[in-house]
PDB file of C-alpha atoms in Angstrom:
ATOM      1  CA  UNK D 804       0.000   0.000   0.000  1.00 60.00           C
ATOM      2  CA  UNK D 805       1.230   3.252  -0.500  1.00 73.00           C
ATOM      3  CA  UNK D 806       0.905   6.215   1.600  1.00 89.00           C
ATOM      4  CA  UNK D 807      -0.001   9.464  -0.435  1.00 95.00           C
ATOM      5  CA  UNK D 808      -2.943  10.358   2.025  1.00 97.00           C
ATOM      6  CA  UNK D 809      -2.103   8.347   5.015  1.00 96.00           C
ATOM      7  CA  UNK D 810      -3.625   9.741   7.983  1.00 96.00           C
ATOM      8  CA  UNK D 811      -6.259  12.304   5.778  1.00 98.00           C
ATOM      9  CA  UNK D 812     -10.111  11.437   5.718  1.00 98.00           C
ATOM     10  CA  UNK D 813     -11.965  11.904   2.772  1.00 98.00           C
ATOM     11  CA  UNK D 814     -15.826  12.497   1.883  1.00 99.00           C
ATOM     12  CA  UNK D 815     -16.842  11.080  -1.620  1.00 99.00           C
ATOM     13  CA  UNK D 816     -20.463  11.574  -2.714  1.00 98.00           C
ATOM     14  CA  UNK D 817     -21.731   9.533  -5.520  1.00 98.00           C
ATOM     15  CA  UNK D 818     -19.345   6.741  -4.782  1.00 98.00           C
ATOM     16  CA  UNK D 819     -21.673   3.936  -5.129  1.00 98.00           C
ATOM     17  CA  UNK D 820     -20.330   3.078  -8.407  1.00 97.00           C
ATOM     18  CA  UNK D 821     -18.247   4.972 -11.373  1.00 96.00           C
ATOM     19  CA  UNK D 822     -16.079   7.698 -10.560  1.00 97.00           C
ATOM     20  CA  UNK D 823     -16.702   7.832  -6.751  1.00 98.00           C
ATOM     21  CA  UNK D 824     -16.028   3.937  -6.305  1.00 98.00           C
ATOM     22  CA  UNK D 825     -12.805   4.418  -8.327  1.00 98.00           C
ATOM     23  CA  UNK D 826     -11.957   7.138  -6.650  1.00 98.00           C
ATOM     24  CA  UNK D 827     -12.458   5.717  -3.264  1.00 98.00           C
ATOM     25  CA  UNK D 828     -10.238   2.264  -3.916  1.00 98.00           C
ATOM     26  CA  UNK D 829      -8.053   4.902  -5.522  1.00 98.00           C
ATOM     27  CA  UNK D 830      -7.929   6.581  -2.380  1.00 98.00           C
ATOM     28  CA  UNK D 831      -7.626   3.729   0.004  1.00 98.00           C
ATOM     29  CA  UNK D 832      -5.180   2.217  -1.554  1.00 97.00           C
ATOM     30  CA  UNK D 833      -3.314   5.636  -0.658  1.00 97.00           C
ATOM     31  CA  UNK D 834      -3.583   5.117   3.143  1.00 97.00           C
ATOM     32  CA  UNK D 835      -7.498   7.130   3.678  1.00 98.00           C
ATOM     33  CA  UNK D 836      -9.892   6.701   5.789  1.00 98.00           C
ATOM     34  CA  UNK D 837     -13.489   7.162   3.855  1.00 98.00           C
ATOM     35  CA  UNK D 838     -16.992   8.593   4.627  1.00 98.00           C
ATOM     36  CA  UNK D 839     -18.811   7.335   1.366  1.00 98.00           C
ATOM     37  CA  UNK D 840     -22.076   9.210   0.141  1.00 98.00           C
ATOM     38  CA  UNK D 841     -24.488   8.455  -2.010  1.00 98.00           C
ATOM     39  CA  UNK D 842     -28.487   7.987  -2.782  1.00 98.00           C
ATOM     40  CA  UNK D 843     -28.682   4.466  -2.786  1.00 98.00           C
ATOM     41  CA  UNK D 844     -31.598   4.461  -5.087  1.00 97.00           C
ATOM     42  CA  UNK D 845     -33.863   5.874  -7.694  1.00 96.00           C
ATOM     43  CA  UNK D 846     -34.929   9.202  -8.185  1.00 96.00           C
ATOM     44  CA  UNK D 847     -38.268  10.346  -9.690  1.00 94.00           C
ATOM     45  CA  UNK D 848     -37.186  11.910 -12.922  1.00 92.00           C
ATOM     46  CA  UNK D 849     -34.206  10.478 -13.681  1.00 93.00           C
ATOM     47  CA  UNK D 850     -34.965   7.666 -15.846  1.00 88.00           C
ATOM     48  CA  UNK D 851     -32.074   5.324 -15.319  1.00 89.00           C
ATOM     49  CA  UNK D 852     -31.380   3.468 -12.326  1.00 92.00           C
ATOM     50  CA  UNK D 853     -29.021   5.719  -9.640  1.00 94.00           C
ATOM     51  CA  UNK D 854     -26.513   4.073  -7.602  1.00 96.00           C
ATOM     52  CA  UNK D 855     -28.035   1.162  -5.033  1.00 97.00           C
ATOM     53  CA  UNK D 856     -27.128   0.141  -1.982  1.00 98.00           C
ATOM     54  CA  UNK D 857     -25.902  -2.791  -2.463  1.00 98.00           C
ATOM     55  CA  UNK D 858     -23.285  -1.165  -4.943  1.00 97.00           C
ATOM     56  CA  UNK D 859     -22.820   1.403  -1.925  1.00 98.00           C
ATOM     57  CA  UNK D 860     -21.887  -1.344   0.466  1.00 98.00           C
ATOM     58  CA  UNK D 861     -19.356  -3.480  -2.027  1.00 98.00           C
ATOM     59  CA  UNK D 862     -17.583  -0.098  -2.442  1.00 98.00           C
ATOM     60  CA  UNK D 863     -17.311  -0.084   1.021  1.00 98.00           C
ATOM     61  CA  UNK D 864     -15.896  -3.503   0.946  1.00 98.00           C
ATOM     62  CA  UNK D 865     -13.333  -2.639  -1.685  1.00 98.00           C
ATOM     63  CA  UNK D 866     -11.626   0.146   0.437  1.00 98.00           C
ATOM     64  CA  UNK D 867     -11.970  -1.715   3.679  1.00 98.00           C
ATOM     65  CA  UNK D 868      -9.524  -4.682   1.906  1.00 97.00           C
ATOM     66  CA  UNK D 869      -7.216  -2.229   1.159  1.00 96.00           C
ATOM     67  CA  UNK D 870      -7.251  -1.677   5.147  1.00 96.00           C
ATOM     68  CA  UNK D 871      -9.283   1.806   5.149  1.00 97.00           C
ATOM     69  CA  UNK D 872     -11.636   2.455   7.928  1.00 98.00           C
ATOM     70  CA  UNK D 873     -14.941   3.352   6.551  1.00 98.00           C
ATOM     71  CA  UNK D 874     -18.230   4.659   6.936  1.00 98.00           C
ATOM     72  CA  UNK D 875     -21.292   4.414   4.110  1.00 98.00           C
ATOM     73  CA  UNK D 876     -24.401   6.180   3.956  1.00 98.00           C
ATOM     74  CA  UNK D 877     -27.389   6.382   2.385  1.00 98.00           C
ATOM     75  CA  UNK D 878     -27.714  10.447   1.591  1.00 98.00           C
ATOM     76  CA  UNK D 879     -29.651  12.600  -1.038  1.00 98.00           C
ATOM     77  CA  UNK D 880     -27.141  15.571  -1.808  1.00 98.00           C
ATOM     78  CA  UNK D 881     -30.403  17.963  -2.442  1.00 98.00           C
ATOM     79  CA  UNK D 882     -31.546  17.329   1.483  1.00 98.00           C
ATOM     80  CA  UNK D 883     -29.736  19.781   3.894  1.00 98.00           C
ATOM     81  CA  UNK D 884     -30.786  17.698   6.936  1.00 98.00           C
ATOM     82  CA  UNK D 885     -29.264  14.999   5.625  1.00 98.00           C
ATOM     83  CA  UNK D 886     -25.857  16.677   4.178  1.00 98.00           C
ATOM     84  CA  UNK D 887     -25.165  17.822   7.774  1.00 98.00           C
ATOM     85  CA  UNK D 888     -25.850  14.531   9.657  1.00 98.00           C
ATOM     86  CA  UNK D 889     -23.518  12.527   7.340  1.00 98.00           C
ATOM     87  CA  UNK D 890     -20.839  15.207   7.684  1.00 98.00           C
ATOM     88  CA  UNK D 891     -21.117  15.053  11.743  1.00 98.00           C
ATOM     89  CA  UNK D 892     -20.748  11.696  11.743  1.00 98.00           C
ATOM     90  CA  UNK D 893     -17.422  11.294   9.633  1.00 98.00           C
ATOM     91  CA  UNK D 894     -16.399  14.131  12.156  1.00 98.00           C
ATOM     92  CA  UNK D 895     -17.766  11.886  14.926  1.00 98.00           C
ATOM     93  CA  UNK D 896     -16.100   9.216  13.630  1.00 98.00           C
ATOM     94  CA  UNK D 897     -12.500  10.158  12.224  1.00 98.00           C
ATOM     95  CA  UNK D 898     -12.117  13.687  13.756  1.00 97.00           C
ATOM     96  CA  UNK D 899     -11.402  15.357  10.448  1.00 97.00           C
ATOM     97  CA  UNK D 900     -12.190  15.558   6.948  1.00 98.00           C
ATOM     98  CA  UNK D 901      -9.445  16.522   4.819  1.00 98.00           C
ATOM     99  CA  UNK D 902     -11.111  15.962   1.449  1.00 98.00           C
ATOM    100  CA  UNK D 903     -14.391  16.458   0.026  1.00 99.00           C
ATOM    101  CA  UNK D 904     -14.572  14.522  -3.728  1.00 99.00           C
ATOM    102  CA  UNK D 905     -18.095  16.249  -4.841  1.00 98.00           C
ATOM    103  CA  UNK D 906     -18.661  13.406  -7.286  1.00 98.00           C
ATOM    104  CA  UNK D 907     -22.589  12.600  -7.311  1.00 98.00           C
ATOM    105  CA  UNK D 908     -24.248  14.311 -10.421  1.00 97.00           C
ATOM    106  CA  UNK D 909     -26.922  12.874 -12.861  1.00 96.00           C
ATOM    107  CA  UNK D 910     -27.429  12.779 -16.738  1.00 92.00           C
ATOM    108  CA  UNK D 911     -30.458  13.074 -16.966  1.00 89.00           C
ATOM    109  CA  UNK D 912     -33.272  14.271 -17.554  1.00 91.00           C
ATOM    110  CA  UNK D 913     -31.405  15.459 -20.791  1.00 90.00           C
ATOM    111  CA  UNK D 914     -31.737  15.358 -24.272  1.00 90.00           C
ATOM    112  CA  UNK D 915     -34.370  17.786 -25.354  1.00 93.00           C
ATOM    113  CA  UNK D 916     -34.153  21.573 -26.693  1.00 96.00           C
ATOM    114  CA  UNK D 917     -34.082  24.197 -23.819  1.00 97.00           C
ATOM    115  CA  UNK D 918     -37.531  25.224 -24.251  1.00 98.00           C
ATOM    116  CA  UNK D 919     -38.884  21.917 -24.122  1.00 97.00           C
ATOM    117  CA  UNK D 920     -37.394  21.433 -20.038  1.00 97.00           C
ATOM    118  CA  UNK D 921     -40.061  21.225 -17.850  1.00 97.00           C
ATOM    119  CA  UNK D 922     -39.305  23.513 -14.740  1.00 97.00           C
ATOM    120  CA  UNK D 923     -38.663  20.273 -12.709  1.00 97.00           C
ATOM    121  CA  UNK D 924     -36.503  18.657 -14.621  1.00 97.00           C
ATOM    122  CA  UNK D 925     -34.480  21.951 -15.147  1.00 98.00           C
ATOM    123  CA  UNK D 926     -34.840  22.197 -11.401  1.00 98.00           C
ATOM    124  CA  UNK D 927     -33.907  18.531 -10.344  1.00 98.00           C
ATOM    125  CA  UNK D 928     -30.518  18.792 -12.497  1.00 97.00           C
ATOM    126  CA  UNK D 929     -29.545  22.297 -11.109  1.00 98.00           C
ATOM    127  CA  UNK D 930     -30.398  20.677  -7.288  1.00 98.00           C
ATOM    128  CA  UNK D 931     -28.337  17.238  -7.627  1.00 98.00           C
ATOM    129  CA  UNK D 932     -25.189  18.706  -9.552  1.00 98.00           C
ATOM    130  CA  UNK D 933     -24.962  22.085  -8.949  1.00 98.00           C
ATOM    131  CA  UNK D 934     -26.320  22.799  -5.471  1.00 98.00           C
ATOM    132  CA  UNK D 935     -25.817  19.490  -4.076  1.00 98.00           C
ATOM    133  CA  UNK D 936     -22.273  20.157  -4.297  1.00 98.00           C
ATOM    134  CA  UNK D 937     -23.214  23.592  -2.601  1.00 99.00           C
ATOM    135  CA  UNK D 938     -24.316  22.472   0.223  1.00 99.00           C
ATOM    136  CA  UNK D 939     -21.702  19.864   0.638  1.00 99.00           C
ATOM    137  CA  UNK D 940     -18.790  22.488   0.742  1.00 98.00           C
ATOM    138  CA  UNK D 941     -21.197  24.738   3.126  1.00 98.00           C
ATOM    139  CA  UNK D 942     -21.167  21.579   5.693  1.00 98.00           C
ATOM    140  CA  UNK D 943     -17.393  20.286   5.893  1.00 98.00           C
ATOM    141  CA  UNK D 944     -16.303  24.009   5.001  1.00 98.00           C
ATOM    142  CA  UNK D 945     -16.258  25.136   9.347  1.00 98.00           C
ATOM    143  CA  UNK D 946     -14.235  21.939   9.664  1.00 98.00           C
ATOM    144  CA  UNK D 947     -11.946  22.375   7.202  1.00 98.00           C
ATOM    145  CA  UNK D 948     -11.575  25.989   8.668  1.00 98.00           C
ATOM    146  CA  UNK D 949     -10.972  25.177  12.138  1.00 98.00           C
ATOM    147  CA  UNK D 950      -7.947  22.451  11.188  1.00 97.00           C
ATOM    148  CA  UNK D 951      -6.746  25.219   8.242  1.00 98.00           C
ATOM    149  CA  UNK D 952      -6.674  22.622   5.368  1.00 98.00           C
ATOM    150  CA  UNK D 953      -8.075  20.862   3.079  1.00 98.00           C
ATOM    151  CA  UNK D 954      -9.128  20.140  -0.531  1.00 98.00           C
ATOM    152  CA  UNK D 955     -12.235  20.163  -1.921  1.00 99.00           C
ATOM    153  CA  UNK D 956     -12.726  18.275  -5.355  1.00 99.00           C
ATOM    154  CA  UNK D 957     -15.613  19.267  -8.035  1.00 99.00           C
ATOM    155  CA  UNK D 958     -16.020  16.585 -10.723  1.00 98.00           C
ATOM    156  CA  UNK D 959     -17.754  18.619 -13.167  1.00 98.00           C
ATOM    157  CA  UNK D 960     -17.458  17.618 -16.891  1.00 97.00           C
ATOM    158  CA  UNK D 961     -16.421  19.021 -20.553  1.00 97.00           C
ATOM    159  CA  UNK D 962     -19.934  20.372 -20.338  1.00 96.00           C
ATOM    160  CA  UNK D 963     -18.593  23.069 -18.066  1.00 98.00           C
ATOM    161  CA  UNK D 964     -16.558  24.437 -20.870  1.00 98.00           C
ATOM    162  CA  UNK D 965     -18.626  24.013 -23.550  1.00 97.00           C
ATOM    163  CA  UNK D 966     -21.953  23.433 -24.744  1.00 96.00           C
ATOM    164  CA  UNK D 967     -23.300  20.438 -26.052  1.00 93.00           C
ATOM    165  CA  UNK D 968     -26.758  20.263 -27.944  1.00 93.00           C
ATOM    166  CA  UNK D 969     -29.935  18.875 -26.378  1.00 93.00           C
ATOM    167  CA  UNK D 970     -28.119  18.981 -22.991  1.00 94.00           C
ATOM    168  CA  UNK D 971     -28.513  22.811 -21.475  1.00 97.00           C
ATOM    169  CA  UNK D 972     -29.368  22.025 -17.866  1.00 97.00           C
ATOM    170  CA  UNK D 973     -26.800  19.813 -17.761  1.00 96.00           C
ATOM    171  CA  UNK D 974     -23.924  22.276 -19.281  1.00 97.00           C
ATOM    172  CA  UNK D 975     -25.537  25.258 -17.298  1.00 98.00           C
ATOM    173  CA  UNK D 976     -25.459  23.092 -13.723  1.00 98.00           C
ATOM    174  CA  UNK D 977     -21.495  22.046 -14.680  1.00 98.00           C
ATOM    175  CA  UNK D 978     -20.841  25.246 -15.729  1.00 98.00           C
ATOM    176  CA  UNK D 979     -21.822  26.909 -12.841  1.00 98.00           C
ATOM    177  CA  UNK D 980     -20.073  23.831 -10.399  1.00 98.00           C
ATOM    178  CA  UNK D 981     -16.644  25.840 -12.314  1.00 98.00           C
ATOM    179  CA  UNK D 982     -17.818  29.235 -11.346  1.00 98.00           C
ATOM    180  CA  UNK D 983     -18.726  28.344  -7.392  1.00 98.00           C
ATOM    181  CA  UNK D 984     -14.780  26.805  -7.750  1.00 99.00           C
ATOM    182  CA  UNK D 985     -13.282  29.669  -8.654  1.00 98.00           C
ATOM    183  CA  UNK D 986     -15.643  31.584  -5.714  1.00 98.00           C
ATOM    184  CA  UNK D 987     -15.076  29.040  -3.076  1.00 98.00           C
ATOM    185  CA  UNK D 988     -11.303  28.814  -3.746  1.00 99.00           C
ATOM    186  CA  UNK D 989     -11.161  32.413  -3.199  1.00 98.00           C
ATOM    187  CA  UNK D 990     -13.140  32.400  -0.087  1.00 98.00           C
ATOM    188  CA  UNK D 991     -11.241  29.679   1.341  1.00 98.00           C
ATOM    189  CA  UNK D 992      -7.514  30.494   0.464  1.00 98.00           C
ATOM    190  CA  UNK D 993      -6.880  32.132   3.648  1.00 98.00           C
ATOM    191  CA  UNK D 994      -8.120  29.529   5.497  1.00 98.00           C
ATOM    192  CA  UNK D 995      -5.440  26.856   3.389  1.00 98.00           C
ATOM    193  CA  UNK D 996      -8.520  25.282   2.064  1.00 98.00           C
ATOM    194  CA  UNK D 997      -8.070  24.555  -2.137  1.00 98.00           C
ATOM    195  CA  UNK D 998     -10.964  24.029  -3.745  1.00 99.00           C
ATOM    196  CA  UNK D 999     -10.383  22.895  -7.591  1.00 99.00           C
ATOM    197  CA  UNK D1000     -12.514  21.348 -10.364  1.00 98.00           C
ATOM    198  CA  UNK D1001     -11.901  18.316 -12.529  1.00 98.00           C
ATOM    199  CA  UNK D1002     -13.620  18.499 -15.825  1.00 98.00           C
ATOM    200  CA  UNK D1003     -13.636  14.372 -17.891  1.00 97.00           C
ATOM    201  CA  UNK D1004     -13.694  13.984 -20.705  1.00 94.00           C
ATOM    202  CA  UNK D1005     -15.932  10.656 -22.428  1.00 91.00           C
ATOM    203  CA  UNK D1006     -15.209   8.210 -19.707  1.00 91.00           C
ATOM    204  CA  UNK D1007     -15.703   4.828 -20.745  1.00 88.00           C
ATOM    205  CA  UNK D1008     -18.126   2.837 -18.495  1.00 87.00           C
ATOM    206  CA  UNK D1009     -15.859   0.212 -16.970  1.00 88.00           C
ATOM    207  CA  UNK D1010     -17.837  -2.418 -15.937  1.00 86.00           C
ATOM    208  CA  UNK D1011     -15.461  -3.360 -12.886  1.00 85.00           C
ATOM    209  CA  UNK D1012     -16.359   0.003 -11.274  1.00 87.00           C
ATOM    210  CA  UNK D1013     -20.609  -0.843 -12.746  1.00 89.00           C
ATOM    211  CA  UNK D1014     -19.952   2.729 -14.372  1.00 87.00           C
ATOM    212  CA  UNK D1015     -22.689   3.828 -16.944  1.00 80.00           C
ATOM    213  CA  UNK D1016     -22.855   7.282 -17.327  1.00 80.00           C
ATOM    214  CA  UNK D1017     -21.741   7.526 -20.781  1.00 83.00           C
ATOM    215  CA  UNK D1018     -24.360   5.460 -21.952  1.00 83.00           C
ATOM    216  CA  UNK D1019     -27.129   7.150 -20.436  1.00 79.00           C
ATOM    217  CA  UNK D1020     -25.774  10.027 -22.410  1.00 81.00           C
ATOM    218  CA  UNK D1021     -26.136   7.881 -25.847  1.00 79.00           C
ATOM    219  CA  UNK D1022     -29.252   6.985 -24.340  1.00 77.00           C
ATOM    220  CA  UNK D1023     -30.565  10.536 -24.170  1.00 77.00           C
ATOM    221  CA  UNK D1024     -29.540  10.840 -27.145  1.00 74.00           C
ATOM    222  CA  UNK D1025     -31.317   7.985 -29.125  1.00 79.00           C
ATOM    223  CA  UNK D1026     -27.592   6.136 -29.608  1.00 76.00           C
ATOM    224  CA  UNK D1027     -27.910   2.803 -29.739  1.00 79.00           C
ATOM    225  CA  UNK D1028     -26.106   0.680 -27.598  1.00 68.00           C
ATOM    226  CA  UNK D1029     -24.186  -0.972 -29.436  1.00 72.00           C
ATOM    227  CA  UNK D1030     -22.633   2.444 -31.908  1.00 74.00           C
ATOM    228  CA  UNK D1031     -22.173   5.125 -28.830  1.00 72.00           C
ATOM    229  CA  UNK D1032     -18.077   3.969 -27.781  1.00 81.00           C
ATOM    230  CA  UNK D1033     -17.775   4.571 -31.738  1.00 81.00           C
ATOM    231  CA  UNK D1034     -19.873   7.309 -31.980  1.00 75.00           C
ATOM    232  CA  UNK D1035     -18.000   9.248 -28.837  1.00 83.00           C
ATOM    233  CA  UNK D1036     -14.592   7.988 -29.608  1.00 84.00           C
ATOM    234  CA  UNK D1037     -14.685   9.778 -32.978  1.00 84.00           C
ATOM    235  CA  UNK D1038     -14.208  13.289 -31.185  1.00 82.00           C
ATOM    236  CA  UNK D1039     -11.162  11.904 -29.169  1.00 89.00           C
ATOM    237  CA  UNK D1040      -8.248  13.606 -30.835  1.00 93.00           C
ATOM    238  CA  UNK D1041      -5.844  10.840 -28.793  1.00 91.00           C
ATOM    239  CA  UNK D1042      -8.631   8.436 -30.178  1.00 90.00           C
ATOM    240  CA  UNK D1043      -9.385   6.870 -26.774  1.00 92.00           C
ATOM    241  CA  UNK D1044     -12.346   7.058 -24.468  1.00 92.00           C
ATOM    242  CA  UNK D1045     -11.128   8.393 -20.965  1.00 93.00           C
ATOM    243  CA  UNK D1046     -11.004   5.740 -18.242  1.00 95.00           C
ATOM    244  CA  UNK D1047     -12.218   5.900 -14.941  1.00 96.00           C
ATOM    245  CA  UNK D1048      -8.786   5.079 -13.487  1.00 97.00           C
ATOM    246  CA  UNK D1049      -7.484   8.356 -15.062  1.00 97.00           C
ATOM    247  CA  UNK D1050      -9.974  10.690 -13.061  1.00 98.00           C
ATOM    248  CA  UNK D1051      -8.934   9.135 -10.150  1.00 98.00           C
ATOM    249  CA  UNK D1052      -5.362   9.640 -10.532  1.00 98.00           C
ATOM    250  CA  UNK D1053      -5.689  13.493 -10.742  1.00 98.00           C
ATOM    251  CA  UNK D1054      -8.503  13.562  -8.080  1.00 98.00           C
ATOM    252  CA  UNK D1055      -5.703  11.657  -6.037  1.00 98.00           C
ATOM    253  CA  UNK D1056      -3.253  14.612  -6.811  1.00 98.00           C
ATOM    254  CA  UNK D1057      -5.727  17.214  -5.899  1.00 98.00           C
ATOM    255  CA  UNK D1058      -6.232  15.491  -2.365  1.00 98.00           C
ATOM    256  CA  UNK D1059      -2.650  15.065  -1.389  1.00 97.00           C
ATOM    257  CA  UNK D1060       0.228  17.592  -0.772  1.00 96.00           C
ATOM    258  CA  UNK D1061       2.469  17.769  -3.631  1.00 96.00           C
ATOM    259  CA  UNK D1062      -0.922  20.311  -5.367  1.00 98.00           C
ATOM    260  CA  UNK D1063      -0.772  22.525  -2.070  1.00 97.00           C
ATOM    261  CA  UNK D1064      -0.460  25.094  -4.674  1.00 98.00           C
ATOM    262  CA  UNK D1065      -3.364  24.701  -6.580  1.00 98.00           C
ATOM    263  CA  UNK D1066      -6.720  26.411  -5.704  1.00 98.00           C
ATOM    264  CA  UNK D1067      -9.249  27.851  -8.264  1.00 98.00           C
ATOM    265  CA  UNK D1068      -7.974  25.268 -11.189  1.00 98.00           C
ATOM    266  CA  UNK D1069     -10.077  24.083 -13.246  1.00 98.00           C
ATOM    267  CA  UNK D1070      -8.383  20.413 -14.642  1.00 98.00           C
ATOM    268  CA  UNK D1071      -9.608  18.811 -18.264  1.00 98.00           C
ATOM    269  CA  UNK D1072      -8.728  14.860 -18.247  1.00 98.00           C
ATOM    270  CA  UNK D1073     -10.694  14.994 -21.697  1.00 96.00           C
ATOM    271  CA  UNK D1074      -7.676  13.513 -24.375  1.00 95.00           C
ATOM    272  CA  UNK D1075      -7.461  16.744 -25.898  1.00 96.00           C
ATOM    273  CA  UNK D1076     -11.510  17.336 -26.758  1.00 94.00           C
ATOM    274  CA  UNK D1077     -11.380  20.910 -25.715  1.00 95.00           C
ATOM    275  CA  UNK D1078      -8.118  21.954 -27.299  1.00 94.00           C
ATOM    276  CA  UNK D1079     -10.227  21.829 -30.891  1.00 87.00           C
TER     277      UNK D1079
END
């Protein structure tokens, strides 16, 4: 095992499955201790199956082989009540938190013109991946404050730096997960808090981690299953999807000392899609 956050807690929402469980054996594997988040179930709205509990609890497992302590919760990011209880009780439990990953986020609903977006579905995605990460940083932030450090993580997406078609609430809510970034890294320097943004790229949906977010996309947007890899690979200019392991690896940087430097950043893992 190596030792790159030995001794540092971390809070990962989303990490049922995907980018929070790779993140999270990612991060035990690097000596933390874990608080895992997520919904554990469906969501009226969101017509794809969320991350379940079961997936919750064998994510748990994974870190806990690599000899992490953990915790693992059931908790809706748009619920304040909730938010707070989970974060007291990884303070109750390990003391500190060191890192927030802000990982949960959903695809859908997605895949119509902006005019055709009811006001609760332009609602529910604003909620879950815009203000859910909100009011994550507003309960670990007096922690983090107290100890002066930390490092707060936003996984937002390509679709925070441009815009796709048929997807507006979606590239508004990451969009605007880059702007509270740049605000919350400047609220929090003096207080040795960084606060940065990761922005992926097509991630391919490793089945090892039960990932499936880039098919929901294909989904959304009439793909069929067995074209979309092709069909998203095509705008890849290192012609390869982005894998799930490579998020983690600069999430893992973000978290641990050698970026004590970096606040405000805003970090594409996207094989060059944005430099067209």
């Amino acid at each position: 095992m190596s030792t790159l956050l030995e001794g540092k807690t971390v809070v990962i929402t989303g990490a049922a499955r995907g980018l929070g469980r790779e993140c999270a054996v990612r991060f035990a594997h690097e000596g933390a201790d874990l608080a895992l988040l997520d919904i554990a179930g469906d969501l009226d709205g969101v017509g794809y199956p969320l991350g379940s509990r079961s997936q919750l609890e064998h994510t748990a497992e994974l870190c806990e082989q690599q000899g992490s302590a953990v915790t693992a919760a059931a908790v809706d990011v748009r619920d304040t009540a909730q938010v707070e209880t989970a974060v007291k009780e990884a303070l109750a439990r390990f003391d500190t938190v060191d890192v927030l990953v802000n990982n949960a986020g959903i695809a859908a609903p997605s895949g119509v013109v902006l005019h055709e977006i009811s006001e609760p579905d332009w609602s529910l995605m604003l909620d879950v991946d815009l203000s859910g990460a909100w009011r994550m940083i507003k309960a670990v932030a007096p922690a983090m404050t107290e100890q002066k450090s930390g490092s707060i993580i936003n996984i937002s997406s390509t679709a925070g730096l441009v815009g796709y078609r048929n997807f507006s609430g979606y590239v508004t809510a990451k969009h605007g997960l880059i702007g509270l970034t740049k605000a919350a890294a400047l609220d929090y320097a003096p207080h040795r808090i960084r606060v940065n943004a990761l922005c992926p790229g097509s991630v391919r949906d490793n089945p090892l981690v039960e990932g499936r977010m880039l098919v929901e996309i294909a989904r959304s947007l009439d793909v069929p299953t067995g074209e979309y890899e092709g069909l998203f690979l095509r705008d890849q200019p290192m012609n390869a999807l982005i894998e799930s392991s490579d998020i983690a690896g600069a999430a893992l940087w973000l978290a641990g000392d050698d970026s004590r430097q970096v606040t405000g950043s805003v970090i594409t893992v996207d094989g060059g899609f944005t430099s067209r």
